[in-house]
Tab-separated table of C-alpha atoms in Angstrom:
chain	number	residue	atom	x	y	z
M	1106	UNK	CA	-43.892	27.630	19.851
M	1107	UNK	CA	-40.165	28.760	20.016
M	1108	UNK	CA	-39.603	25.969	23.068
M	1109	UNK	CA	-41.479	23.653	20.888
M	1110	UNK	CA	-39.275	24.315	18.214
M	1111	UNK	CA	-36.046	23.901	20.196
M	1112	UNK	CA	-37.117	20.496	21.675
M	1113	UNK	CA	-37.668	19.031	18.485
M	1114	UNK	CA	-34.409	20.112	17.203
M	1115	UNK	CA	-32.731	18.766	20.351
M	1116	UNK	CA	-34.571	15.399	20.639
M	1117	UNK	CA	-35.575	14.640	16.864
M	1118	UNK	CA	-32.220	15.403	15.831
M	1119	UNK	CA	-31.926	12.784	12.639
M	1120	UNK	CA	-28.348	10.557	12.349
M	1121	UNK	CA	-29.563	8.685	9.703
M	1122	UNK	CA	-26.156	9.716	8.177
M	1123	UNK	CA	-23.825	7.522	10.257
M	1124	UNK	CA	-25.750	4.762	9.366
M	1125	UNK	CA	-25.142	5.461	5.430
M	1126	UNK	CA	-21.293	6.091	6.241
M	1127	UNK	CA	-20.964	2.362	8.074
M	1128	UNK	CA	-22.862	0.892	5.013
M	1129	UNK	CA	-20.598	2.357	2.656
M	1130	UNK	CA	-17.557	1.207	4.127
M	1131	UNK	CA	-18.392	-1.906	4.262
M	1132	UNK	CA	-20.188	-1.889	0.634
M	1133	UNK	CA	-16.921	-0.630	-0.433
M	1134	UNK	CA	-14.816	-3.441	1.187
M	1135	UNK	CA	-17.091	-6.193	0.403
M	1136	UNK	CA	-16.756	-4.285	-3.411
M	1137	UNK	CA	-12.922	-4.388	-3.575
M	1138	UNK	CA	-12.088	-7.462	-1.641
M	1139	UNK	CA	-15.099	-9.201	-2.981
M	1140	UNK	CA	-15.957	-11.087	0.223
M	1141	UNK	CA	-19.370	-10.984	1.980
M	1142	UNK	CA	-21.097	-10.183	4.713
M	1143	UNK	CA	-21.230	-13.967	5.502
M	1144	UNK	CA	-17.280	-14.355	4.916
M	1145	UNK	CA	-16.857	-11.083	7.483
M	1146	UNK	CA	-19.058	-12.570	10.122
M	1147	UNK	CA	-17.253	-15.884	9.954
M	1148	UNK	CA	-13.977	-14.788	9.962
M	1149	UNK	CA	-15.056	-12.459	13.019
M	1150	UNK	CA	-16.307	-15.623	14.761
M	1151	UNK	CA	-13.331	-17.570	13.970
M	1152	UNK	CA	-10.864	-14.642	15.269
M	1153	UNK	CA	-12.942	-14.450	18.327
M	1154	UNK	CA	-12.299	-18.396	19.118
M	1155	UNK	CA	-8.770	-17.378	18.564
M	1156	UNK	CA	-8.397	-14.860	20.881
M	1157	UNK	CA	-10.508	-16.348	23.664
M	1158	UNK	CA	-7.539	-19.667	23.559
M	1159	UNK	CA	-5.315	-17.134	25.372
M	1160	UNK	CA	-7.337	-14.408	26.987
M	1161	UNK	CA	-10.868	-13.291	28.074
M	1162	UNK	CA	-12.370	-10.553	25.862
M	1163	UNK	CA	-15.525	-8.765	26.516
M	1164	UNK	CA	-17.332	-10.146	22.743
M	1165	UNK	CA	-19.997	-7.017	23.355
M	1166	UNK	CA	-17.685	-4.259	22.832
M	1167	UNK	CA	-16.418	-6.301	19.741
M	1168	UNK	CA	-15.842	-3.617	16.645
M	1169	UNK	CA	-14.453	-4.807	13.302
M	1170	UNK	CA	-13.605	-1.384	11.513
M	1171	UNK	CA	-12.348	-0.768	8.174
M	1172	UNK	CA	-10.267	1.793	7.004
M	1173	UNK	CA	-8.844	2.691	3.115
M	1174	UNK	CA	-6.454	4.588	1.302
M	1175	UNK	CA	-5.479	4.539	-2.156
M	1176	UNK	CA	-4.799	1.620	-2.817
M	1177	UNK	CA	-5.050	-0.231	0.558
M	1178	UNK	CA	-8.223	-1.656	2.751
M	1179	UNK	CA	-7.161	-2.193	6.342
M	1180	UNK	CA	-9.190	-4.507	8.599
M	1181	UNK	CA	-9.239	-3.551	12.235
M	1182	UNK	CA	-10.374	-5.805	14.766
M	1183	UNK	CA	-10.483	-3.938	18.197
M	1184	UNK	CA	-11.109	-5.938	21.405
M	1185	UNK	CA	-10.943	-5.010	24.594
M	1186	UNK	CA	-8.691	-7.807	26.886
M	1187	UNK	CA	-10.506	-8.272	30.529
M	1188	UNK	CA	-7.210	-10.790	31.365
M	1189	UNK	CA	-5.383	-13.196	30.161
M	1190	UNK	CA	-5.484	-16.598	30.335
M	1191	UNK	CA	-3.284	-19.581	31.848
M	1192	UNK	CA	-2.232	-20.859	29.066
M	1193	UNK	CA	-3.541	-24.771	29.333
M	1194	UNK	CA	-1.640	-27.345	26.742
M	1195	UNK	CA	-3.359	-27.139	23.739
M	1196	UNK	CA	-4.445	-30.346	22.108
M	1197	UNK	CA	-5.483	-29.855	18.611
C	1028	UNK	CA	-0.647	25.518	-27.627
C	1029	UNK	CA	-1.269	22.479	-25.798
C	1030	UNK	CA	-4.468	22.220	-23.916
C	1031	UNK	CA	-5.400	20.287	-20.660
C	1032	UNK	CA	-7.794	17.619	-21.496
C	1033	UNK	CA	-10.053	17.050	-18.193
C	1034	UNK	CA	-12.462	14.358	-18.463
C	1035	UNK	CA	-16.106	14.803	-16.012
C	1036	UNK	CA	-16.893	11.712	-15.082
C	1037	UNK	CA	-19.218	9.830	-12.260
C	1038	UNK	CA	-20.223	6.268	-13.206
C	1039	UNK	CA	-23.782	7.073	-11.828
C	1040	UNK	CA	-26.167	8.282	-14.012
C	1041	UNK	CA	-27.762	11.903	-12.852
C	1042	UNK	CA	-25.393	13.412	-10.235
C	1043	UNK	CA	-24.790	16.701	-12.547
C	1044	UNK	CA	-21.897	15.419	-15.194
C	1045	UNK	CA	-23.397	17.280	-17.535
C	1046	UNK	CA	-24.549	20.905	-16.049
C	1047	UNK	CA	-20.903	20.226	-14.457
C	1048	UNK	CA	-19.250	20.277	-18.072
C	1049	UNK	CA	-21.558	22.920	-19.017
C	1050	UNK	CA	-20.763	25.458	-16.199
C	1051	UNK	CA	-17.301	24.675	-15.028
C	1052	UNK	CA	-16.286	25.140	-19.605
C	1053	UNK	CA	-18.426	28.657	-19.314
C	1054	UNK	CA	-16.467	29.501	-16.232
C	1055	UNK	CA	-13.201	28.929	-18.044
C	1056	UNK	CA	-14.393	30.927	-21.098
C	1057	UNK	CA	-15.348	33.451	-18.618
C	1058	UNK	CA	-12.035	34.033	-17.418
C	1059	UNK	CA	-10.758	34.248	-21.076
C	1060	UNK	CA	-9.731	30.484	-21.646
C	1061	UNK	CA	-10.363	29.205	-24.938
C	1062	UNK	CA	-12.624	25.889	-24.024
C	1063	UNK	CA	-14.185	23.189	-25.612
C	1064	UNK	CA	-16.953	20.751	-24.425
C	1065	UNK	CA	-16.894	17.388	-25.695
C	1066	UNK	CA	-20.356	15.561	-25.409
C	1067	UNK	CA	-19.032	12.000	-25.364
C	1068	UNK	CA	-22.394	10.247	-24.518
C	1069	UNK	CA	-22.874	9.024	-28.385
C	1070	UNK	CA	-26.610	7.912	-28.241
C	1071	UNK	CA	-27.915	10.337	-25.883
C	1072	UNK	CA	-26.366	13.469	-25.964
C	1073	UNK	CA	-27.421	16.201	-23.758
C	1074	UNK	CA	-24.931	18.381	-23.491
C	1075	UNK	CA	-26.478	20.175	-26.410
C	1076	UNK	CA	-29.714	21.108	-24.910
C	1077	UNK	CA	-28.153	22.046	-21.699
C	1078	UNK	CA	-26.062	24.827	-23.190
C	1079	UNK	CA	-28.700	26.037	-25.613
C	1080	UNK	CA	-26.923	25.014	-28.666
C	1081	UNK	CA	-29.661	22.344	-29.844
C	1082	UNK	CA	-30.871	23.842	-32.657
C	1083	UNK	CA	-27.236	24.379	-34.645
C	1084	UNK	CA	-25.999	21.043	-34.670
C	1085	UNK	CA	-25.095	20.049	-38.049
C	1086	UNK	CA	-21.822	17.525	-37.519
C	1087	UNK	CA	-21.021	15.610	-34.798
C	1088	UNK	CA	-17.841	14.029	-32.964
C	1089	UNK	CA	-18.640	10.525	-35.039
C	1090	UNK	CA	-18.630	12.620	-38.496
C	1091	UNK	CA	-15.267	14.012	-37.106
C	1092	UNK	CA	-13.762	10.788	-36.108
C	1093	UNK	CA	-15.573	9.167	-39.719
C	1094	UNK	CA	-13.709	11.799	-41.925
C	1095	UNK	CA	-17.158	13.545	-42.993
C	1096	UNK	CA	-16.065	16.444	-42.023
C	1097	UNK	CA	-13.374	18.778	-40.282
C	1098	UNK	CA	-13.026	19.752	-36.889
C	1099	UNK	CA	-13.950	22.866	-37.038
C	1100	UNK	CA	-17.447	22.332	-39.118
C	1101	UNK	CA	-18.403	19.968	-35.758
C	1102	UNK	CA	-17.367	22.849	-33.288
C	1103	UNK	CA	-20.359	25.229	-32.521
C	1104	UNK	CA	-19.520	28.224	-30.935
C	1105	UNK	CA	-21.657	29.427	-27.684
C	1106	UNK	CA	-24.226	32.387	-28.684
C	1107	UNK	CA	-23.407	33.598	-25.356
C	1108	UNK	CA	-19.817	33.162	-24.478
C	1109	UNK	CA	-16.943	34.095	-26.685
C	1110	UNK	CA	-14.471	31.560	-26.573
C	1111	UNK	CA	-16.427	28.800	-25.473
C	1112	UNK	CA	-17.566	26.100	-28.134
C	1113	UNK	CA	-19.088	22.311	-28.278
C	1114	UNK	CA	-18.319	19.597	-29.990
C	1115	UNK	CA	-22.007	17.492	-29.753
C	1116	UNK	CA	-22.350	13.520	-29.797
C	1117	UNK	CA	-24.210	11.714	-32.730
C	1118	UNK	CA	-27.281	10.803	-31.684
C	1119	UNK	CA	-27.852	7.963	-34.254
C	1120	UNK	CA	-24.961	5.909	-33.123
C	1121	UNK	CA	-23.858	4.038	-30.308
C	1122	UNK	CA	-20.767	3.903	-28.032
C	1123	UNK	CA	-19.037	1.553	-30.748
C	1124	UNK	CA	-19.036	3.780	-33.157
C	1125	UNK	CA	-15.426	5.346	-31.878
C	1126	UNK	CA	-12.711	3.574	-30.536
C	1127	UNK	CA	-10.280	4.925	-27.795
C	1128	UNK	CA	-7.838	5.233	-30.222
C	1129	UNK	CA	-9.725	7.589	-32.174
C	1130	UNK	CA	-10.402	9.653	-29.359
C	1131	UNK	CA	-6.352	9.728	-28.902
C	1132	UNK	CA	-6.131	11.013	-32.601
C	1133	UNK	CA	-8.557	13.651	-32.130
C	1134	UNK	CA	-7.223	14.904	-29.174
C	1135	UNK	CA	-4.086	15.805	-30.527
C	1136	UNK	CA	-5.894	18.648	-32.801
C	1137	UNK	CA	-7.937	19.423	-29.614
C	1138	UNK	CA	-4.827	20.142	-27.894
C	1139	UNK	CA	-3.371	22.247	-30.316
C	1140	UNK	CA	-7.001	24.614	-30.821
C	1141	UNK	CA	-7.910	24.886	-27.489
C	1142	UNK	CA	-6.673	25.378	-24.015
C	1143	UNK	CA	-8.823	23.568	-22.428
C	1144	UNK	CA	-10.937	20.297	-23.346
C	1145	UNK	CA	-13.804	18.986	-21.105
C	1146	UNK	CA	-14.747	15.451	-21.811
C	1147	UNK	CA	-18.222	15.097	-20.845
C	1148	UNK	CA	-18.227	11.337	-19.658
C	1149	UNK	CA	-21.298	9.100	-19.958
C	1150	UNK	CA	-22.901	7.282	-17.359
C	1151	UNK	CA	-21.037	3.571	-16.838
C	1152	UNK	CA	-17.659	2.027	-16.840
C	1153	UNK	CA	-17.681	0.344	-20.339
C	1154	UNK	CA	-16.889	1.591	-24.016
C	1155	UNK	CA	-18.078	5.112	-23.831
C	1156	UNK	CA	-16.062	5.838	-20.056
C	1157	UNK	CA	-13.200	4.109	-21.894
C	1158	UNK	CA	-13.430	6.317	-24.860
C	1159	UNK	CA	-13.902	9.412	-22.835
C	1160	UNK	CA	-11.017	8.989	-20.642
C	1161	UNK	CA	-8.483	7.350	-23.428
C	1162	UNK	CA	-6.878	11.031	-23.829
C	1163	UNK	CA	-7.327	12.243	-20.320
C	1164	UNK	CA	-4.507	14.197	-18.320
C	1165	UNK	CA	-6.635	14.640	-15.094
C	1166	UNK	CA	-10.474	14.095	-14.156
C	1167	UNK	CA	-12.674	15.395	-11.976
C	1168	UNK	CA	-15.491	12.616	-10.173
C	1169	UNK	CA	-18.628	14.329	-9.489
C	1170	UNK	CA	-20.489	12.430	-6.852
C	1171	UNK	CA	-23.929	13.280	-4.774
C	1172	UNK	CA	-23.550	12.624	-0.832
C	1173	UNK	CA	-25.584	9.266	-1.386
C	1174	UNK	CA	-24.143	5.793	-0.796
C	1175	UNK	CA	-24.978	5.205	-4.323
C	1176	UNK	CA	-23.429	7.847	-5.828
C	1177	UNK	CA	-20.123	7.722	-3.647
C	1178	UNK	CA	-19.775	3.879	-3.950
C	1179	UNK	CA	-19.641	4.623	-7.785
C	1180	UNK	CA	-16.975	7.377	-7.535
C	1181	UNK	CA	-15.235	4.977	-5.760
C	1182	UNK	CA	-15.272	2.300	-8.864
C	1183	UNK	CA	-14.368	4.949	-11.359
C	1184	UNK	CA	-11.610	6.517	-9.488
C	1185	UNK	CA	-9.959	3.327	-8.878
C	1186	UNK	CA	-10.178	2.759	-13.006
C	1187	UNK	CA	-8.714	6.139	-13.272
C	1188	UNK	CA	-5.834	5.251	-10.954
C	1189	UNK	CA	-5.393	1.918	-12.592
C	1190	UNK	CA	-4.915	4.068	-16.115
C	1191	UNK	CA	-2.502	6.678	-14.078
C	1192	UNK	CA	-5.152	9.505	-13.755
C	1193	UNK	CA	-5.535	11.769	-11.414
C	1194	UNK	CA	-9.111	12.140	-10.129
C	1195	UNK	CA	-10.223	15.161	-8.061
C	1196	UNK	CA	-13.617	14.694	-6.190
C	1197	UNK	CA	-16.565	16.932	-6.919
C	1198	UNK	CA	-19.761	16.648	-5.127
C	1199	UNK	CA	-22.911	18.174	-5.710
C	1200	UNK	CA	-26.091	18.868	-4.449
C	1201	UNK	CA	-25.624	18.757	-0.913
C	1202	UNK	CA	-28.319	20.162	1.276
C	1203	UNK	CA	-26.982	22.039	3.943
C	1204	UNK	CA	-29.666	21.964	6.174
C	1205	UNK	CA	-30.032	17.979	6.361
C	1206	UNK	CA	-26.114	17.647	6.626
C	1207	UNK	CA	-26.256	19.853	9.782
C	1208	UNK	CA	-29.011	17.997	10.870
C	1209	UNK	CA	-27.557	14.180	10.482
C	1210	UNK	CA	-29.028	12.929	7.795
C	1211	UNK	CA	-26.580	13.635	4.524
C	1212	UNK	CA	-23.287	12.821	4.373
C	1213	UNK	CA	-21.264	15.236	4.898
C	1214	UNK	CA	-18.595	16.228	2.455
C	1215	UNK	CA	-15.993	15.310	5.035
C	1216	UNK	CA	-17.683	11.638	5.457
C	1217	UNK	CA	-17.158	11.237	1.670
C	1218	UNK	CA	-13.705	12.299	1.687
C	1219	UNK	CA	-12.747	10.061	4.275
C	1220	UNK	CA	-14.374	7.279	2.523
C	1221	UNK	CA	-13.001	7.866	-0.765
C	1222	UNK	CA	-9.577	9.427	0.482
C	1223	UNK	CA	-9.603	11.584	-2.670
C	1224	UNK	CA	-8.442	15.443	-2.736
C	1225	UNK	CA	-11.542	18.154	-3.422
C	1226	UNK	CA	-12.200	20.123	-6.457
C	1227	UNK	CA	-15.106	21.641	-5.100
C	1228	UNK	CA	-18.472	21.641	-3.626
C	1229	UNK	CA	-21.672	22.760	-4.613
C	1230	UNK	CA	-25.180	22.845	-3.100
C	1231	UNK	CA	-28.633	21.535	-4.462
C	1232	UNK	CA	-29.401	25.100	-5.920
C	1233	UNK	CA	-33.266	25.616	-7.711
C	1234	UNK	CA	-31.142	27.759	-10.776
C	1235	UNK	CA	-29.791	24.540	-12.413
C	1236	UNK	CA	-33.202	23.671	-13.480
C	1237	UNK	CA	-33.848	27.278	-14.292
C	1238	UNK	CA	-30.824	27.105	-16.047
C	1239	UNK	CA	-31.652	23.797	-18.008
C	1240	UNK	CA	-35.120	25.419	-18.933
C	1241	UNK	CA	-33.070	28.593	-20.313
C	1242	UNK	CA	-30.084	27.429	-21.639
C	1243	UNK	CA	-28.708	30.602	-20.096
C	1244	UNK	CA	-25.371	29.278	-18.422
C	1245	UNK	CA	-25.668	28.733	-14.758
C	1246	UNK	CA	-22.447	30.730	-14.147
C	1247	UNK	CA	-23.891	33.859	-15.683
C	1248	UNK	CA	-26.871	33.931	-13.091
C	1249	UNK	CA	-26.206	36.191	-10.861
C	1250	UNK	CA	-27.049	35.022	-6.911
C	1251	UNK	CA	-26.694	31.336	-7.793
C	1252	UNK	CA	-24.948	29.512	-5.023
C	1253	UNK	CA	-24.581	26.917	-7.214
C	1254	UNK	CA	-23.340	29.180	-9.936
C	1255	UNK	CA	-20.523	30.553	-7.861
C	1256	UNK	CA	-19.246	27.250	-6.235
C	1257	UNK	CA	-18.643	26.089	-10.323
C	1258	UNK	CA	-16.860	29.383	-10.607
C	1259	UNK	CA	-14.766	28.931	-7.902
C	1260	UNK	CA	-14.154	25.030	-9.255
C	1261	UNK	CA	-13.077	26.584	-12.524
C	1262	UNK	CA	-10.708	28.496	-11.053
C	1263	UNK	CA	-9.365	25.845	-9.066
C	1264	UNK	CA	-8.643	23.964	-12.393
C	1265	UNK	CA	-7.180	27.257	-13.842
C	1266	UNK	CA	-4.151	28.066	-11.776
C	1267	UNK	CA	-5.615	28.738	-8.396
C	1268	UNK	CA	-5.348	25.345	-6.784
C	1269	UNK	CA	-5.441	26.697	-3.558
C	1270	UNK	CA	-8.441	28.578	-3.392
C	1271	UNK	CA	-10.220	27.815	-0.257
C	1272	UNK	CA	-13.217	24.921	-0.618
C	1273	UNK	CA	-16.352	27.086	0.744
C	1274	UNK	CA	-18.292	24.816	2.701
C	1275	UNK	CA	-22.299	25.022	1.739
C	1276	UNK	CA	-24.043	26.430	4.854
C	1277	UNK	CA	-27.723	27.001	5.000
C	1278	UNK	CA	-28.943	30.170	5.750
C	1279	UNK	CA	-29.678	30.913	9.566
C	1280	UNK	CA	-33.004	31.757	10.717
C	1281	UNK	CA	-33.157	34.246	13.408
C	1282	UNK	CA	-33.295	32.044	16.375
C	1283	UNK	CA	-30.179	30.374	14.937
C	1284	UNK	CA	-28.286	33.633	14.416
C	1285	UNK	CA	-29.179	34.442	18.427
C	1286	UNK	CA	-27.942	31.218	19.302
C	1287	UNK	CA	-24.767	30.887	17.580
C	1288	UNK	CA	-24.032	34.401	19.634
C	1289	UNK	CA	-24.696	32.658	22.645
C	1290	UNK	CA	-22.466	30.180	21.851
C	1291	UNK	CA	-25.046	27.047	20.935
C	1292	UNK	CA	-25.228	25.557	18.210
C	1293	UNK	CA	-22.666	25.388	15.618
């Protein structure tokens, strides 16, 4: 009974919490900027063709984070760089 | 003497304003303040009920602010703690009846009766939060660790900031045991979110509804967790800023207690 009882703490341990801290960020953003989901997502997409012009980024370990103080939301848009490019001429 | 006004507010409905007002004004009595609670939910006051004072209501803060009667004939004094009194909301009316500007007027006789004024702040961000808060030098937010409940804070605290008052974060009810176990927000989650200085907190704690039931002030029960964390939040208020914020923690069965010593476990 006593192992029993330490398993499940170890392997039913909930984290249903970190889920409820992302979600509030981002309510809060969407809340103060007034932007959606749909606006984030684009702009994500559009910052990601961006980037890519001039180097190759891994797009899985993507992570758009938010961060607040008084009076101030900060986007943060981490990527990691795998190398850069050679820059071609652009034609636009 | 001029008195602090503090208003308790949330935006949510039902995170504890209102036992809040209730036991953090009894606290200050306690230590030999002279307090008044202000029940500014005109329409459906509670305040009242909570403290045990139902039954002696004759005027209320709309007679006050409507000339039908003087201050002091609206202010009922606690059977149980000297120096503690209420000041109940009209039940008849609505949040129109008063006007921020009224509530500016009779503050300034507040000030001068009583050191300290707690502004018991309805639910909502429209004409009874803007009453409550139009004489406000500081304000505490009382917030449950719920995405609900902290995404409100956030609203009202920025409407405090915007009318250059100081908000310091309460929140209640936390359950230790599901905070340890991942699935409440912590209090530190909340105060990264909000970036907001602590007050206090306090735990979900059985004696608030025993206390509600009484009307026997939560701060006079002895062994009430949540009892003492209001205590200490009073004091906080009362000039002990720097009293250290006790962190809830729930009670360690045996195992636990054996493997804390062994180093598992936090």
């Amino acid at each position: 009974m006593l192992l029993n009882g330490f398993l499940k703490k170890w392997f039913l341990k909930g984290n249903s919490k970190e889920a409820a801290k992302k979600r509030l960020q981002f309510a809060l953003v969407y809340d103060r900027l007034e932007v959606s989901d749909d606006v984030l997502q684009e702009m994500q997409k559009e910052i990601v063709e961006v980037i890519s012009r001039y180097f190759v980024i891994d797009t899985d370990q993507l992570k758009l984070d938010i961060t607040r103080d008084n009076d101030l939301s900060a986007l943060i848009f981490n990527t990691p760089i795998i190398s850069a490019k050679t820059r071609a001429p652009m034609t636009s | 003497m001029q008195g602090r006004i503090i208003v308790i507010s949330s935006g949510k409905g039902g995170v504890g304003k209102t036992t809040a007002t209730a036991s953090i004004g009894a606290a200050l009595a306690l230590a030999g303040k002279k307090v008044v609670v202000v029940d500014m939910d005109i329409g459906l006051r509670n305040l009242d009920v909570v403290m045990g004072l139902e039954n002696r209501i004759v005027f209320n803060i709309v007679d006050v602010i409507r000339n039908k009667c003087k201050l002091q004939q609206a202010t009922i004094k606690s059977r149980r703690i000297d120096n503690l009194y209420l000041i109940p909301a009209s039940q008849s009316d609505n949040k129109d009846a008063i006007t921020p500007q009224d509530m500016v007027r009779v503050s300034k006789k507040l000030r001068a009766e009583f050191d300290f004024i707690l502004m018991d702040c309805p639910a909502g961000i429209e004409r009874g939060f803007e009453n409550a808060i139009a004489a406000a030098d500081e304000a505490v937010v009382v917030c449950t660790p719920e995405i609900s409940a902290v995404r409100d804070a956030d609203r009202v605290i920025g409407l405090l900031y915007a009318k250059e008052i100081t908000s310091r974060l309460l929140i209640n009810r936390i359950v230790p045991i599901m905070v340890e176990r991942g699935d409440m927000l912590s209090h530190q989650d909340v105060v990264d979110v909000l970036s907001i200085d602590l007050v206090g907190l306090v735990q979900a704690d059985e004696d608030v509804v025993v206390s509600t039931n009484t009307g026997i002030p939560l701060v006079m029960q002895e062994n009430s967790k949540a009892g003492q964390a209001f205590t200490r939040i009073a004091m906080r208020l009362n000039g002990h800023p720097d009293l250290p914020i006790e962190v809830p923690r729930a009670p360690k069965s045996l195992w636990g207690r054996i493997a804390s010593k062994i180093g598992f476990g936090k």
